[in-house]
mmCIF file of C-alpha atoms and ligand atoms in Angstrom:
data_model
loop_
_atom_site.group_PDB
_atom_site.id
_atom_site.type_symbol
_atom_site.label_atom_id
_atom_site.label_comp_id
_atom_site.label_asym_id
_atom_site.label_seq_id
_atom_site.Cartn_x
_atom_site.Cartn_y
_atom_site.Cartn_z
ATOM 1 C CA UNK A 232 9.275 -60.765 -1.012
ATOM 2 C CA UNK A 233 8.130 -61.798 2.389
ATOM 3 C CA UNK A 234 10.587 -64.576 4.648
ATOM 4 C CA UNK A 235 8.857 -66.336 6.800
ATOM 5 C CA UNK A 236 11.491 -67.223 9.935
ATOM 6 C CA UNK A 237 11.231 -70.481 11.941
ATOM 7 C CA UNK A 238 12.632 -71.275 15.289
ATOM 8 C CA UNK A 239 11.611 -74.553 15.955
ATOM 9 C CA UNK A 240 11.583 -76.248 19.798
ATOM 10 C CA UNK A 241 10.686 -79.453 20.810
ATOM 11 C CA UNK A 242 7.263 -78.564 22.359
ATOM 12 C CA UNK A 243 7.201 -74.869 21.160
ATOM 13 C CA UNK A 244 7.459 -72.916 17.275
ATOM 14 C CA UNK A 245 8.601 -69.258 16.701
ATOM 15 C CA UNK A 246 8.221 -67.519 13.802
ATOM 16 C CA UNK A 247 7.709 -64.223 12.307
ATOM 17 C CA UNK A 248 6.622 -62.841 8.270
ATOM 18 C CA UNK A 249 9.436 -60.027 7.771
ATOM 19 C CA UNK A 250 9.044 -58.234 4.183
ATOM 20 C CA UNK A 251 12.623 -58.443 3.703
ATOM 21 C CA UNK A 252 12.096 -54.813 1.224
ATOM 22 C CA UNK A 253 11.230 -52.836 4.171
ATOM 23 C CA UNK A 254 13.138 -55.665 7.036
ATOM 24 C CA UNK A 255 9.447 -54.900 8.570
ATOM 25 C CA UNK A 256 7.943 -57.733 10.958
ATOM 26 C CA UNK A 257 4.333 -58.152 9.460
ATOM 27 C CA UNK A 258 3.382 -61.117 11.677
ATOM 28 C CA UNK A 259 5.069 -62.859 14.589
ATOM 29 C CA UNK A 260 3.525 -65.341 17.341
ATOM 30 C CA UNK A 261 3.983 -69.036 19.134
ATOM 31 C CA UNK A 262 2.561 -71.772 18.940
ATOM 32 C CA UNK A 263 3.078 -73.555 22.931
ATOM 33 C CA UNK A 264 2.490 -76.618 24.324
ATOM 34 C CA UNK A 265 2.766 -78.749 20.735
ATOM 35 C CA UNK A 266 2.173 -82.813 21.164
ATOM 36 C CA UNK A 267 0.611 -82.244 24.615
ATOM 37 C CA UNK A 268 -2.557 -79.549 23.507
ATOM 38 C CA UNK A 269 -1.547 -76.618 21.910
ATOM 39 C CA UNK A 270 -2.074 -72.454 22.013
ATOM 40 C CA UNK A 271 -1.336 -70.430 19.684
ATOM 41 C CA UNK A 272 -0.015 -66.528 20.173
ATOM 42 C CA UNK A 273 -0.410 -64.412 16.892
ATOM 43 C CA UNK A 274 0.488 -61.346 16.856
ATOM 44 C CA UNK A 275 -0.048 -59.511 13.263
ATOM 45 C CA UNK A 276 1.748 -55.719 13.337
ATOM 46 C CA UNK A 277 -1.575 -53.068 13.163
ATOM 47 C CA UNK A 278 -3.818 -55.212 13.798
ATOM 48 C CA UNK A 279 -4.898 -57.225 17.479
ATOM 49 C CA UNK A 280 -3.440 -59.995 18.870
ATOM 50 C CA UNK A 281 -5.161 -63.284 17.845
ATOM 51 C CA UNK A 282 -4.863 -65.973 20.542
ATOM 52 C CA UNK A 283 -6.627 -69.306 19.973
ATOM 53 C CA UNK A 284 -6.411 -73.198 22.233
ATOM 54 C CA UNK A 285 -6.064 -75.339 19.160
ATOM 55 C CA UNK A 286 -4.668 -79.164 19.352
ATOM 56 C CA UNK A 287 -1.691 -79.779 17.755
ATOM 57 C CA UNK A 288 -0.928 -82.891 18.094
ATOM 58 C CA UNK A 289 2.337 -82.367 15.904
ATOM 59 C CA UNK A 290 4.728 -80.226 14.844
ATOM 60 C CA UNK A 291 3.129 -80.075 10.807
ATOM 61 C CA UNK A 292 -0.987 -78.983 12.547
ATOM 62 C CA UNK A 293 0.909 -76.086 14.470
ATOM 63 C CA UNK A 294 2.670 -74.836 11.250
ATOM 64 C CA UNK A 295 -0.639 -75.424 9.421
ATOM 65 C CA UNK A 296 -2.502 -73.288 11.941
ATOM 66 C CA UNK A 297 0.149 -70.343 11.540
ATOM 67 C CA UNK A 298 -0.320 -70.331 8.120
ATOM 68 C CA UNK A 299 -3.983 -70.494 8.325
ATOM 69 C CA UNK A 300 -3.468 -67.697 10.540
ATOM 70 C CA UNK A 301 -0.739 -65.609 8.483
ATOM 71 C CA UNK A 302 -4.026 -65.717 5.439
ATOM 72 C CA UNK A 303 -6.819 -65.589 7.491
ATOM 73 C CA UNK A 304 -9.435 -62.814 6.010
ATOM 74 C CA UNK A 305 -9.519 -60.608 9.585
ATOM 75 C CA UNK A 306 -6.202 -61.334 11.504
ATOM 76 C CA UNK A 307 -4.341 -62.382 8.718
ATOM 77 C CA UNK A 308 -1.559 -60.198 6.985
ATOM 78 C CA UNK A 309 -1.270 -61.957 3.465
ATOM 79 C CA UNK A 310 -3.795 -63.181 0.872
ATOM 80 C CA UNK A 311 -2.032 -66.562 0.176
ATOM 81 C CA UNK A 312 0.575 -68.060 0.851
ATOM 82 C CA UNK A 313 2.407 -67.507 -2.432
ATOM 83 C CA UNK A 314 3.027 -64.696 -0.910
ATOM 84 C CA UNK A 315 6.045 -66.070 1.237
ATOM 85 C CA UNK A 316 8.791 -66.220 -0.966
ATOM 86 C CA UNK A 317 11.209 -68.476 1.005
ATOM 87 C CA UNK A 318 11.490 -69.586 4.584
ATOM 88 C CA UNK A 319 14.207 -69.143 6.639
ATOM 89 C CA UNK A 320 15.048 -72.176 9.715
ATOM 90 C CA UNK A 321 17.475 -71.758 12.434
ATOM 91 C CA UNK A 322 19.277 -74.874 13.183
ATOM 92 C CA UNK A 323 21.103 -75.047 16.968
ATOM 93 C CA UNK A 324 23.670 -77.305 15.430
ATOM 94 C CA UNK A 325 25.826 -77.741 12.433
ATOM 95 C CA UNK A 326 29.359 -79.425 14.645
ATOM 96 C CA UNK A 327 32.177 -78.846 11.844
ATOM 97 C CA UNK A 328 29.734 -79.820 8.269
ATOM 98 C CA UNK A 329 28.346 -75.677 8.461
ATOM 99 C CA UNK A 330 30.553 -73.107 8.926
ATOM 100 C CA UNK A 331 27.707 -71.002 6.739
ATOM 101 C CA UNK A 332 23.947 -70.878 6.194
ATOM 102 C CA UNK A 333 23.029 -73.593 3.586
ATOM 103 C CA UNK A 334 19.773 -73.900 0.858
ATOM 104 C CA UNK A 335 18.347 -76.808 2.263
ATOM 105 C CA UNK A 336 18.319 -80.353 0.206
ATOM 106 C CA UNK A 337 17.730 -83.634 1.164
ATOM 107 C CA UNK A 338 21.500 -84.020 1.635
ATOM 108 C CA UNK A 339 21.418 -80.972 4.033
ATOM 109 C CA UNK A 340 18.813 -82.411 5.899
ATOM 110 C CA UNK A 341 20.922 -86.134 6.340
ATOM 111 C CA UNK A 342 24.123 -83.700 7.185
ATOM 112 C CA UNK A 343 21.762 -81.921 10.054
ATOM 113 C CA UNK A 344 21.010 -85.411 10.973
ATOM 114 C CA UNK A 345 24.189 -86.272 11.513
ATOM 115 C CA UNK A 346 24.843 -83.724 13.689
ATOM 116 C CA UNK A 347 21.729 -84.767 15.691
ATOM 117 C CA UNK A 348 23.971 -86.318 18.326
ATOM 118 C CA UNK A 349 25.632 -83.215 19.478
ATOM 119 C CA UNK A 350 22.257 -81.308 20.284
ATOM 120 C CA UNK A 351 19.825 -84.146 20.790
ATOM 121 C CA UNK A 352 17.224 -81.782 22.458
ATOM 122 C CA UNK A 353 17.841 -79.184 19.798
ATOM 123 C CA UNK A 354 18.328 -80.960 16.381
ATOM 124 C CA UNK A 355 15.966 -82.943 16.142
ATOM 125 C CA UNK A 356 13.213 -80.112 16.909
ATOM 126 C CA UNK A 357 14.654 -78.412 14.238
ATOM 127 C CA UNK A 358 14.692 -80.718 11.844
ATOM 128 C CA UNK A 359 10.669 -81.343 12.211
ATOM 129 C CA UNK A 360 10.467 -77.588 11.611
ATOM 130 C CA UNK A 361 11.537 -77.909 8.194
ATOM 131 C CA UNK A 362 9.851 -81.152 7.002
ATOM 132 C CA UNK A 363 6.482 -79.724 8.636
ATOM 133 C CA UNK A 364 6.986 -76.668 6.665
ATOM 134 C CA UNK A 365 8.886 -78.752 3.501
ATOM 135 C CA UNK A 366 4.923 -80.705 3.751
ATOM 136 C CA UNK A 367 3.241 -77.656 3.684
ATOM 137 C CA UNK A 368 5.192 -75.311 1.432
ATOM 138 C CA UNK A 369 6.839 -77.852 -1.090
ATOM 139 C CA UNK A 370 7.674 -75.062 -3.767
ATOM 140 C CA UNK A 371 8.941 -72.558 -1.507
ATOM 141 C CA UNK A 372 13.019 -72.156 -1.050
ATOM 142 C CA UNK A 373 14.068 -73.216 2.590
ATOM 143 C CA UNK A 374 17.391 -71.889 4.381
ATOM 144 C CA UNK A 375 18.960 -72.984 7.617
ATOM 145 C CA UNK A 376 20.641 -70.931 9.418
ATOM 146 C CA UNK A 377 23.303 -72.705 12.183
ATOM 147 C CA UNK A 378 23.911 -70.574 15.889
ATOM 148 C CA UNK A 379 27.557 -72.925 15.831
ATOM 149 C CA UNK A 380 28.284 -71.945 11.749
ATOM 150 C CA UNK A 381 30.096 -68.299 12.646
ATOM 151 C CA UNK A 382 32.555 -69.920 15.507
ATOM 152 C CA UNK A 383 34.151 -72.314 12.732
ATOM 153 C CA UNK A 384 36.473 -69.959 12.155
ATOM 154 C CA UNK A 385 37.741 -70.150 15.631
ATOM 155 C CA UNK A 386 41.422 -71.865 15.491
ATOM 156 C CA UNK A 387 42.524 -74.906 16.746
ATOM 157 C CA UNK A 388 44.460 -74.014 19.907
ATOM 158 C CA UNK A 389 41.269 -72.622 20.689
ATOM 159 C CA UNK A 390 38.203 -75.006 19.939
ATOM 160 C CA UNK A 391 39.872 -77.549 21.233
ATOM 161 C CA UNK A 392 39.884 -78.980 24.497
ATOM 162 C CA UNK A 393 43.100 -80.503 26.906
ATOM 163 C CA UNK A 394 41.679 -84.268 26.014
ATOM 164 C CA UNK A 395 43.117 -87.369 24.345
ATOM 165 C CA UNK A 396 43.281 -86.244 20.741
ATOM 166 C CA UNK A 397 41.251 -89.328 19.890
ATOM 167 C CA UNK A 398 37.844 -87.938 21.449
ATOM 168 C CA UNK A 399 38.193 -84.933 18.608
ATOM 169 C CA UNK A 400 38.518 -87.449 15.998
ATOM 170 C CA UNK A 401 36.340 -90.238 16.657
ATOM 171 C CA UNK A 402 33.533 -87.787 18.754
ATOM 172 C CA UNK A 403 34.118 -84.471 17.759
ATOM 173 C CA UNK A 404 34.460 -82.700 21.675
ATOM 174 C CA UNK A 405 35.537 -79.894 20.968
ATOM 175 C CA UNK A 406 34.388 -76.143 21.243
ATOM 176 C CA UNK A 407 31.260 -75.140 19.097
ATOM 177 C CA UNK A 408 30.094 -71.733 20.181
ATOM 178 C CA UNK A 409 26.145 -70.533 20.290
ATOM 179 C CA UNK A 410 24.003 -67.065 19.533
ATOM 180 C CA UNK A 411 26.391 -67.327 16.276
ATOM 181 C CA UNK A 412 24.042 -65.230 14.450
ATOM 182 C CA UNK A 413 22.850 -62.315 16.928
ATOM 183 C CA UNK A 414 27.216 -62.555 17.339
ATOM 184 C CA UNK A 415 27.660 -62.315 14.054
ATOM 185 C CA UNK A 416 24.443 -59.540 13.239
ATOM 186 C CA UNK A 417 26.035 -57.561 16.362
ATOM 187 C CA UNK A 418 29.739 -57.528 15.386
ATOM 188 C CA UNK A 419 29.210 -56.730 11.762
ATOM 189 C CA UNK A 420 26.809 -53.588 12.858
ATOM 190 C CA UNK A 421 29.540 -52.386 15.123
ATOM 191 C CA UNK A 422 32.248 -53.009 13.135
ATOM 192 C CA UNK A 423 29.889 -50.651 10.369
ATOM 193 C CA UNK A 424 29.550 -48.080 13.332
ATOM 194 C CA UNK A 425 33.169 -47.468 14.139
ATOM 195 C CA UNK A 426 33.844 -47.272 10.578
ATOM 196 C CA UNK A 427 36.146 -50.830 10.195
ATOM 197 C CA UNK A 428 34.347 -53.329 8.278
ATOM 198 C CA UNK A 429 37.735 -53.492 5.087
ATOM 199 C CA UNK A 430 40.436 -52.978 7.489
ATOM 200 C CA UNK A 431 41.891 -54.934 10.448
ATOM 201 C CA UNK A 432 39.769 -55.349 13.725
ATOM 202 C CA UNK A 433 39.815 -56.267 17.287
ATOM 203 C CA UNK A 434 36.118 -56.491 18.591
ATOM 204 C CA UNK A 435 34.426 -58.300 21.794
ATOM 205 C CA UNK A 436 30.649 -58.901 21.401
ATOM 206 C CA UNK A 437 28.980 -59.970 24.915
ATOM 207 C CA UNK A 438 25.363 -61.043 24.286
ATOM 208 C CA UNK A 439 24.185 -61.107 28.128
ATOM 209 C CA UNK A 440 20.228 -63.293 28.306
ATOM 210 C CA UNK A 441 18.782 -65.694 30.035
ATOM 211 C CA UNK A 442 21.797 -67.863 28.375
ATOM 212 C CA UNK A 443 24.883 -65.573 27.783
ATOM 213 C CA UNK A 444 28.148 -65.840 26.042
ATOM 214 C CA UNK A 445 30.925 -63.895 24.713
ATOM 215 C CA UNK A 446 32.761 -63.470 21.582
ATOM 216 C CA UNK A 447 36.117 -62.461 20.178
ATOM 217 C CA UNK A 448 36.292 -61.173 16.564
ATOM 218 C CA UNK A 449 39.357 -60.930 15.141
ATOM 219 C CA UNK A 450 39.033 -59.390 10.789
ATOM 220 C CA UNK A 451 35.346 -60.070 10.993
ATOM 221 C CA UNK A 452 35.451 -63.770 12.057
ATOM 222 C CA UNK A 453 35.137 -65.483 14.966
ATOM 223 C CA UNK A 454 37.850 -66.447 17.202
ATOM 224 C CA UNK A 455 36.441 -67.477 20.654
ATOM 225 C CA UNK A 456 33.916 -67.942 22.298
ATOM 226 C CA UNK A 457 32.643 -68.666 25.663
ATOM 227 C CA UNK A 458 30.370 -71.109 25.260
ATOM 228 C CA UNK A 459 31.804 -74.852 24.568
ATOM 229 C CA UNK A 460 30.970 -78.363 23.489
ATOM 230 C CA UNK A 461 27.194 -77.128 24.349
ATOM 231 C CA UNK A 462 25.817 -73.658 25.699
ATOM 232 C CA UNK A 463 26.754 -74.794 29.356
ATOM 233 C CA UNK A 464 29.861 -73.140 29.327
ATOM 234 C CA UNK A 465 31.469 -69.912 30.053
ATOM 235 C CA UNK A 466 29.531 -67.492 31.437
ATOM 236 C CA UNK A 467 26.991 -67.577 34.762
ATOM 237 C CA UNK A 468 23.550 -67.407 33.551
ATOM 238 C CA UNK A 469 20.255 -67.317 34.870
ATOM 239 C CA UNK A 470 20.271 -71.129 35.420
ATOM 240 C CA UNK A 471 22.981 -72.167 33.393
ATOM 241 C CA UNK A 472 26.161 -72.493 36.097
ATOM 242 C CA UNK A 473 28.651 -71.817 33.216
ATOM 243 C CA UNK A 474 32.210 -73.322 33.747
ATOM 244 C CA UNK A 475 33.390 -75.491 36.645
ATOM 245 C CA UNK A 476 35.875 -77.968 37.963
ATOM 246 C CA UNK A 477 34.422 -81.212 36.279
ATOM 247 C CA UNK A 478 35.300 -83.138 39.368
ATOM 248 C CA UNK A 479 32.337 -81.224 40.495
ATOM 249 C CA UNK A 480 29.414 -83.710 38.464
ATOM 250 C CA UNK A 481 30.724 -86.773 39.977
ATOM 251 C CA UNK A 482 31.391 -85.280 43.181
ATOM 252 C CA UNK A 483 27.464 -84.067 43.300
ATOM 253 C CA UNK A 484 26.443 -87.250 41.602
ATOM 254 C CA UNK A 485 27.472 -89.297 44.622
ATOM 255 C CA UNK A 486 26.606 -86.857 47.472
ATOM 256 C CA UNK A 487 23.398 -86.415 45.458
ATOM 257 C CA UNK A 488 22.775 -89.739 44.565
ATOM 258 C CA UNK A 489 21.654 -89.002 41.729
ATOM 259 C CA UNK A 490 22.857 -89.961 37.699
ATOM 260 C CA UNK A 491 25.125 -87.723 35.936
ATOM 261 C CA UNK A 492 22.061 -86.890 33.441
ATOM 262 C CA UNK A 493 20.633 -85.513 36.629
ATOM 263 C CA UNK A 494 23.668 -83.582 37.651
ATOM 264 C CA UNK A 495 24.209 -82.094 34.085
ATOM 265 C CA UNK A 496 20.098 -81.641 34.240
ATOM 266 C CA UNK A 497 20.949 -79.213 37.762
ATOM 267 C CA UNK A 498 24.112 -77.661 35.835
ATOM 268 C CA UNK A 499 21.573 -76.476 33.340
ATOM 269 C CA UNK A 500 18.599 -75.367 34.654
ATOM 270 C CA UNK A 501 18.616 -75.403 38.880
ATOM 271 C CA UNK A 502 22.075 -73.442 38.779
ATOM 272 C CA UNK A 503 23.251 -69.995 37.640
ATOM 273 C CA UNK A 504 22.256 -66.375 39.669
ATOM 274 C CA UNK A 505 18.931 -68.233 40.356
ATOM 275 C CA UNK A 506 20.964 -71.588 42.135
ATOM 276 C CA UNK A 507 23.568 -68.923 43.563
ATOM 277 C CA UNK A 508 20.381 -66.129 45.075
ATOM 278 C CA UNK A 509 17.307 -68.778 45.349
ATOM 279 C CA UNK A 510 15.478 -65.251 44.150
ATOM 280 C CA UNK A 511 14.950 -66.006 40.477
ATOM 281 C CA UNK A 512 16.918 -66.293 36.852
ATOM 282 C CA UNK A 513 15.374 -62.532 35.901
ATOM 283 C CA UNK A 514 18.004 -59.385 36.620
ATOM 284 C CA UNK A 515 14.860 -57.311 36.895
ATOM 285 C CA UNK A 516 14.044 -59.122 40.641
ATOM 286 C CA UNK A 517 17.977 -60.035 41.546
ATOM 287 C CA UNK A 518 18.894 -56.290 41.375
ATOM 288 C CA UNK A 519 15.589 -55.573 43.296
ATOM 289 C CA UNK A 520 16.457 -57.976 45.639
ATOM 290 C CA UNK A 521 19.730 -57.343 46.145
ATOM 291 C CA UNK A 522 18.961 -53.168 46.516
ATOM 292 C CA UNK A 523 16.520 -54.457 50.071
ATOM 293 C CA UNK A 524 19.329 -56.425 51.073
ATOM 294 C CA UNK A 525 19.505 -59.475 50.217
ATOM 295 C CA UNK A 526 23.244 -60.878 49.958
ATOM 296 C CA UNK A 527 23.123 -63.783 48.122
ATOM 297 C CA UNK A 528 21.501 -60.927 45.329
ATOM 298 C CA UNK A 529 24.556 -59.401 45.619
ATOM 299 C CA UNK A 530 26.861 -61.973 45.283
ATOM 300 C CA UNK A 531 25.009 -64.129 42.275
ATOM 301 C CA UNK A 532 25.247 -59.898 40.563
ATOM 302 C CA UNK A 533 28.602 -59.889 41.366
ATOM 303 C CA UNK A 534 29.771 -63.042 40.025
ATOM 304 C CA UNK A 535 28.197 -62.787 37.102
ATOM 305 C CA UNK A 536 29.734 -59.007 36.786
ATOM 306 C CA UNK A 537 33.494 -60.288 37.567
ATOM 307 C CA UNK A 538 32.918 -63.671 35.342
ATOM 308 C CA UNK A 539 32.316 -61.300 32.170
ATOM 309 C CA UNK A 540 35.283 -58.970 32.951
ATOM 310 C CA UNK A 541 37.237 -61.748 32.928
ATOM 311 C CA UNK A 542 36.396 -63.228 29.376
ATOM 312 C CA UNK A 543 36.476 -59.880 28.249
ATOM 313 C CA UNK A 544 40.080 -59.265 29.946
ATOM 314 C CA UNK A 545 41.163 -62.609 28.323
ATOM 315 C CA UNK A 546 39.909 -61.686 25.051
ATOM 316 C CA UNK A 547 41.883 -58.511 24.421
ATOM 317 C CA UNK A 548 45.089 -60.980 25.392
ATOM 318 C CA UNK A 549 43.493 -63.574 23.067
ATOM 319 C CA UNK A 550 43.730 -60.499 20.217
ATOM 320 C CA UNK A 551 46.829 -58.499 21.805
ATOM 321 C CA UNK A 552 43.872 -55.614 21.504
ATOM 322 C CA UNK A 553 41.362 -54.403 21.278
ATOM 323 C CA UNK A 554 39.104 -52.153 19.578
ATOM 324 C CA UNK A 555 35.358 -51.190 20.782
ATOM 325 C CA UNK A 556 33.217 -53.619 22.991
ATOM 326 C CA UNK A 557 29.179 -54.159 22.449
ATOM 327 C CA UNK A 558 26.937 -55.474 24.485
ATOM 328 C CA UNK A 559 23.333 -56.726 23.692
ATOM 329 C CA UNK A 560 20.469 -59.193 24.556
ATOM 330 C CA UNK A 561 18.339 -58.802 27.673
ATOM 331 C CA UNK A 562 20.717 -57.697 30.061
ATOM 332 C CA UNK A 563 23.094 -56.156 27.510
ATOM 333 C CA UNK A 564 20.482 -53.800 25.876
ATOM 334 C CA UNK A 565 18.196 -53.034 28.968
ATOM 335 C CA UNK A 566 20.199 -53.437 32.470
ATOM 336 C CA UNK A 567 22.123 -50.405 33.500
ATOM 337 C CA UNK A 568 23.271 -51.418 36.548
ATOM 338 C CA UNK A 569 24.727 -54.660 35.286
ATOM 339 C CA UNK A 570 27.003 -52.630 32.258
ATOM 340 C CA UNK A 571 28.063 -50.248 34.860
ATOM 341 C CA UNK A 572 29.186 -52.945 37.328
ATOM 342 C CA UNK A 573 31.114 -54.259 34.571
ATOM 343 C CA UNK A 574 32.571 -51.691 33.385
ATOM 344 C CA UNK A 575 34.251 -51.002 37.567
ATOM 345 C CA UNK A 576 36.536 -53.608 35.648
ATOM 346 C CA UNK A 577 37.272 -52.295 32.271
ATOM 347 C CA UNK A 578 39.434 -48.872 33.375
ATOM 348 C CA UNK A 579 42.768 -50.628 32.259
ATOM 349 C CA UNK A 580 41.400 -50.230 29.315
ATOM 350 C CA UNK A 581 40.970 -46.879 29.236
ATOM 351 C CA UNK A 582 37.276 -47.213 29.538
ATOM 352 C CA UNK A 583 35.273 -44.710 31.481
ATOM 353 C CA UNK A 584 31.377 -45.372 31.540
ATOM 354 C CA UNK A 585 28.819 -42.438 29.963
ATOM 355 C CA UNK A 586 26.271 -42.376 32.782
ATOM 356 C CA UNK A 587 23.423 -41.111 31.174
ATOM 357 C CA UNK A 588 23.809 -42.850 28.105
ATOM 358 C CA UNK A 589 23.896 -45.809 30.224
ATOM 359 C CA UNK A 590 20.958 -45.040 32.127
ATOM 360 C CA UNK A 591 19.112 -45.400 28.707
ATOM 361 C CA UNK A 592 17.484 -49.068 27.508
ATOM 362 C CA UNK A 593 17.183 -50.828 24.605
ATOM 363 C CA UNK A 594 18.470 -48.341 22.034
ATOM 364 C CA UNK A 595 21.676 -48.920 19.949
ATOM 365 C CA UNK A 596 24.107 -45.914 21.680
ATOM 366 C CA UNK A 597 27.746 -45.785 23.220
ATOM 367 C CA UNK A 598 27.803 -45.944 26.711
ATOM 368 C CA UNK A 599 31.647 -45.198 27.258
ATOM 369 C CA UNK A 600 32.794 -41.351 26.732
ATOM 370 C CA UNK A 601 33.547 -39.790 24.019
ATOM 371 C CA UNK A 602 37.564 -39.724 25.251
ATOM 372 C CA UNK A 603 37.760 -43.397 26.666
ATOM 373 C CA UNK A 604 40.325 -45.369 24.720
ATOM 374 C CA UNK A 605 37.798 -48.403 23.301
ATOM 375 C CA UNK A 606 34.936 -47.446 22.339
ATOM 376 C CA UNK A 607 31.714 -49.786 24.231
ATOM 377 C CA UNK A 608 28.522 -49.789 22.639
ATOM 378 C CA UNK A 609 24.992 -51.180 23.388
ATOM 379 C CA UNK A 610 23.517 -52.842 20.024
ATOM 380 C CA UNK A 611 20.541 -54.555 20.065
ATOM 381 C CA UNK A 612 20.024 -57.929 18.121
ATOM 382 C CA UNK A 613 17.980 -59.048 16.343
ATOM 383 C CA UNK A 614 18.304 -63.001 15.487
ATOM 384 C CA UNK A 615 14.944 -63.236 13.117
ATOM 385 C CA UNK A 616 16.434 -60.510 11.043
ATOM 386 C CA UNK A 617 19.367 -61.714 10.292
ATOM 387 C CA UNK A 618 17.954 -65.615 9.806
ATOM 388 C CA UNK A 619 15.467 -63.479 6.965
ATOM 389 C CA UNK A 620 18.442 -61.515 5.495
ATOM 390 C CA UNK A 621 20.904 -65.248 5.872
ATOM 391 C CA UNK A 622 17.733 -66.606 4.034
ATOM 392 C CA UNK A 623 17.732 -63.740 1.554
ATOM 393 C CA UNK A 624 20.835 -64.011 -0.040
ATOM 394 C CA UNK A 625 20.748 -67.301 -0.176
ATOM 395 C CA UNK A 626 17.875 -68.054 -2.926
HETATM 396 P P1 ADP B 259 16.839 -65.287 26.193
HETATM 397 O O1 ADP B 259 18.494 -65.741 26.184
HETATM 398 O O2 ADP B 259 16.105 -66.086 26.865
HETATM 399 O O3 ADP B 259 16.834 -64.836 24.741
HETATM 400 P P2 ADP B 259 16.699 -62.105 26.351
HETATM 401 O O4 ADP B 259 17.926 -61.754 26.039
HETATM 402 O O5 ADP B 259 15.404 -62.077 26.536
HETATM 403 O O6 ADP B 259 16.902 -63.776 27.104
HETATM 404 O O7 ADP B 259 17.152 -62.031 28.192
HETATM 405 C C1 ADP B 259 16.308 -62.433 29.223
HETATM 406 C C2 ADP B 259 17.092 -61.275 30.040
HETATM 407 O O8 ADP B 259 16.783 -59.718 30.241
HETATM 408 C C3 ADP B 259 16.135 -61.724 32.098
HETATM 409 O O9 ADP B 259 17.057 -61.877 32.844
HETATM 410 C C4 ADP B 259 15.773 -60.503 32.306
HETATM 411 O O10 ADP B 259 16.950 -59.679 33.723
HETATM 412 C C5 ADP B 259 16.642 -59.327 31.193
HETATM 413 N N1 ADP B 259 15.796 -57.755 31.016
HETATM 414 C C6 ADP B 259 15.114 -57.194 29.877
HETATM 415 N N2 ADP B 259 14.220 -56.524 30.046
HETATM 416 C C7 ADP B 259 15.182 -55.603 31.624
HETATM 417 C C8 ADP B 259 15.087 -54.414 31.489
HETATM 418 N N3 ADP B 259 14.372 -53.928 31.071
HETATM 419 N N4 ADP B 259 15.999 -54.074 32.974
HETATM 420 C C9 ADP B 259 17.001 -55.415 33.461
HETATM 421 N N5 ADP B 259 17.420 -56.115 33.124
HETATM 422 C C10 ADP B 259 16.059 -56.550 31.970
#
């Protein structure tokens, strides 16, 4: 069966068509500038890329162009829409309502709408993607896969904030965590590799990309994670500040004479390694600048590695041990220099870096030496495949 995986943003829509038998990507692509003008980039497997600048006044028209591209006689990959057996939608926030993926019904849509408050930029866009697909493929079963669901197993002591309890009761202010699809996918694979799928286990997953988060996974369940009420918390990221003293927000609003909204915007979009270095949010640029003597780029990289190491240490403490650690996402899979910097802090766990293995990029491998007490792996993440698998399992 072919599963159509949709990740809908406010003005964009990313998709993949995956053959669930072979798990091959038959086509993938991106619609950009929806509601502004519109551009479709469609990449069918084994054929030339197709790019079209076409008017996309709304998401329904974007989905319609994608479905046309998928069934087109030249750059298409299927003959007719009936070859799409299911649709899997990535949904950012499921609040406390969703601890697992679900088949989409009217009731599910209402429940997702009730979480809009928690992710006002993302959830409404995700819902628009659902209604656009439902309008064009009314008979096809659809599944919602939530970024937050995997972390719903966190215990209260991990997800509560030190705030008056009624803010949790009234407004659901708590840690939710994100990147759940990736943490779930990579932790399952890691448990497979170390042969602990059905036995007690303690692993730490470091999803290090433009957005970064770390999760402690005990017996296959998330027990703590570094992102919080929003993805702003935790690690220092490409452009996000990560955790800081909340009093800084009010202080900066006063000094800069801007609104709280604007300060949060600065913390999300102008901070992190980009803000610290003044160079870039991309770790390749940062490393190049650091090597050529840029002190701020160097300190940005050091701060990133330091905080990753601090979270690993705190999760070893949370779980009273760790069996294995995995690195994933853009930086985790590709950036040998950053991995080496993080390893500098892991000696107390009996971990030594295998320099030869660490020099490789983007493939599944063990990067700790065979005699390391705790093994460290690189495991490429694949959120679209994870969504396709969840979708198939539910329909
Ligand atoms: P997103 O959160 O947008 O999905 P990614 O997981 O794609 O982010 O990660 C993007 C980051 O991965 C970039 O900051 C980039 O520095 C890093 N990255 C990607 N490829 C490489 C590479 N070959 N070497 C070093 N860093 C890389």
